[in-house]
C-alpha positions as semicolon CSV with decimal commas, in nm:
position;residue;x (nm);y (nm);z (nm)
1;X;0,017;-0,015;-0,022
2;X;0,106;0,318;-0,090
3;X;-0,026;0,671;0,095
4;X;-0,002;0,958;-0,116
5;X;-0,116;1,326;-0,080
6;X;-0,515;1,443;-0,229
7;X;-0,414;1,591;-0,586
8;X;-0,682;1,741;-0,800
9;X;-0,761;1,443;-1,003
10;X;-0,867;1,231;-0,716
11;X;-1,189;1,422;-0,665
12;X;-1,431;1,263;-0,884
13;X;-1,288;0,864;-0,731
14;X;-1,285;1,006;-0,386
15;X;-1,631;1,127;-0,382
16;X;-1,781;0,846;-0,607
17;X;-1,603;0,593;-0,319
18;X;-1,738;0,807;0,005
19;X;-2,097;0,812;-0,230
20;X;-2,033;0,432;-0,284
21;X;-1,920;0,355;0,133
22;X;-2,201;0,516;0,270
23;X;-2,497;0,443;0,075
24;X;-2,583;0,145;0,295
25;X;-2,576;0,363;0,621
26;X;-2,754;0,606;0,457
27;X;-2,997;0,389;0,283
28;X;-3,014;0,036;0,436
29;X;-3,006;0,192;0,839
30;X;-3,073;0,560;0,913
31;X;-3,400;0,554;0,612
32;X;-3,637;0,313;0,737
33;X;-3,473;0,375;1,109
34;X;-3,617;0,758;1,117
35;X;-3,833;0,750;0,852
36;X;-3,902;0,944;0,571
37;X;-3,965;1,242;0,642
38;X;-3,678;1,241;0,924
39;X;-3,454;1,144;0,668
40;X;-3,553;1,401;0,406
41;X;-3,492;1,659;0,654
42;X;-3,162;1,525;0,770
43;X;-3,009;1,379;0,496
44;X;-3,247;1,360;0,254
45;X;-2,955;1,497;0,024
46;X;-2,681;1,327;0,127
47;X;-2,499;1,266;-0,186
48;X;-2,498;1,641;-0,251
49;X;-2,352;1,701;0,052
50;X;-2,092;1,448;0,022
51;X;-2,043;1,613;-0,313
52;X;-1,993;1,921;-0,159
53;X;-1,827;1,819;0,144
54;X;-1,513;1,622;0,004
55;X;-1,489;1,901;-0,274
56;X;-1,370;2,112;-0,017
57;X;-1,190;1,901;0,236
58;X;-0,807;1,973;0,105
59;X;-0,698;2,341;0,180
60;X;-0,396;2,344;0,326
61;X;-0,443;2,684;0,382
62;X;-0,695;2,634;0,672
63;X;-0,491;2,317;0,751
64;X;-0,695;2,021;0,606
65;X;-0,531;1,767;0,463
66;X;-0,660;1,465;0,239
67;X;-0,441;1,148;0,191
68;X;-0,518;0,879;-0,038
69;X;-0,415;0,489;0,024
70;X;-0,321;0,286;-0,330
71;X;-0,286;-0,072;-0,396
72;X;-0,166;-0,152;-0,712
73;X;-0,232;0,189;-0,844
74;X;-0,625;0,131;-0,751
75;X;-0,761;0,394;-0,468
76;X;-0,840;0,167;-0,206
77;X;-0,923;0,464;0,064
78;X;-0,884;0,795;0,166
79;X;-0,828;1,041;0,474
80;X;-0,952;1,384;0,568
81;X;-0,829;1,575;0,855
82;X;-0,795;1,895;0,992
83;X;-0,561;2,044;1,243
84;X;-0,626;2,351;1,495
85;X;-0,251;2,457;1,581
86;X;-0,326;2,691;1,840
87;X;-0,628;2,452;2,003
88;X;-0,344;2,126;1,978
89;X;-0,596;1,940;1,815
90;X;-0,671;1,730;1,484
91;X;-0,994;1,611;1,346
92;X;-1,022;1,288;1,150
93;X;-1,301;1,474;0,948
94;X;-1,352;1,122;0,673
95;X;-1,257;0,830;0,663
96;X;-1,346;0,619;0,363
97;X;-1,212;0,305;0,267
98;X;-1,325;0,047;-0,055
99;X;-1,462;-0,244;-0,010
100;X;-1,273;-0,495;-0,136
101;X;-0,994;-0,313;0,072
102;X;-1,161;-0,341;0,427
103;X;-1,033;-0,580;0,692
104;X;-0,654;-0,536;0,475
105;X;-0,546;-0,240;0,700
106;X;-0,652;0,051;0,481
107;X;-0,795;0,218;0,745
108;X;-0,507;0,190;0,980
109;X;-0,268;0,278;0,768
110;X;-0,458;0,607;0,668
111;X;-0,529;0,718;1,030
112;X;-0,159;0,653;1,146
113;X;-0,060;0,876;0,831
114;X;-0,284;1,111;0,956
115;X;-0,179;1,101;1,343
116;X;0,153;1,136;1,224
117;X;0,082;1,434;1,009
118;X;-0,141;1,596;1,295
119;X;0,155;1,570;1,530
120;X;0,387;1,758;1,259
121;X;0,112;2,017;1,243
122;X;0,100;2,086;1,659
123;X;-0,156;1,870;1,795
124;X;-0,125;1,647;2,054
125;X;-0,511;1,492;2,095
126;X;-0,693;1,357;1,801
127;X;-1,082;1,357;1,739
128;X;-1,266;1,068;1,555
129;X;-1,595;0,993;1,557
130;X;-1,870;0,727;1,421
131;X;-2,171;0,650;1,471
132;X;-2,316;0,356;1,697
133;X;-2,522;0,156;1,510
134;X;-2,447;-0,176;1,372
135;X;-2,285;-0,015;0,970
136;X;-2,014;0,156;1,184
137;X;-1,867;-0,136;1,409
138;X;-1,602;-0,199;1,226
139;X;-1,491;0,196;1,217
140;X;-1,544;0,176;1,607
141;X;-1,314;-0,172;1,611
142;X;-1,066;0,052;1,436
143;X;-1,059;0,303;1,677
144;X;-1,055;0,196;1,964
145;X;-0,766;-0,046;1,813
146;X;-0,579;0,262;1,780
147;X;-0,584;0,376;2,106
148;X;-0,876;0,579;2,089
149;X;-1,144;0,610;2,382
150;X;-1,515;0,589;2,317
151;X;-1,737;0,885;2,439
152;X;-2,093;0,778;2,446
153;X;-2,319;1,016;2,246
154;X;-2,717;0,973;2,194
155;X;-2,855;1,173;1,918
156;X;-3,261;1,176;1,912
157;X;-3,450;1,270;1,620
158;X;-3,845;1,267;1,588
159;X;-4,090;1,395;1,277
160;X;-4,336;1,641;1,402
């Protein structure tokens, strides 16, 4: 596996990877859980939201970075992070690993890469979040293997 910095040519494949990675969460987990009204209000445009978000992830002038993992010259995943040097904190904003590369240490490598760059940028702690549902269980396991401490959080939705 090779991890390299983002280039503008990565935008379309990373956007596609993000949508492919998180489609099962939005369509198969979140939508049936909360119903159509809450889904439409909260995440009804999730694909477009990712198109906008991914396009703005790499902005070094704002201490925002993206690294891409390649396996056999194909994109296996990516990680996006920010650093707040004044607050001495880094944040993993997004981590996506292609289906065929999951459970092959791509996520671990990407996180460790981001953590190293955060330290170089002045961060002393990192925040990385995920969901508490079954879809996100592999991410929770990865973050705990990396030594991250989970913080219990509850988020509630209700149709009005």
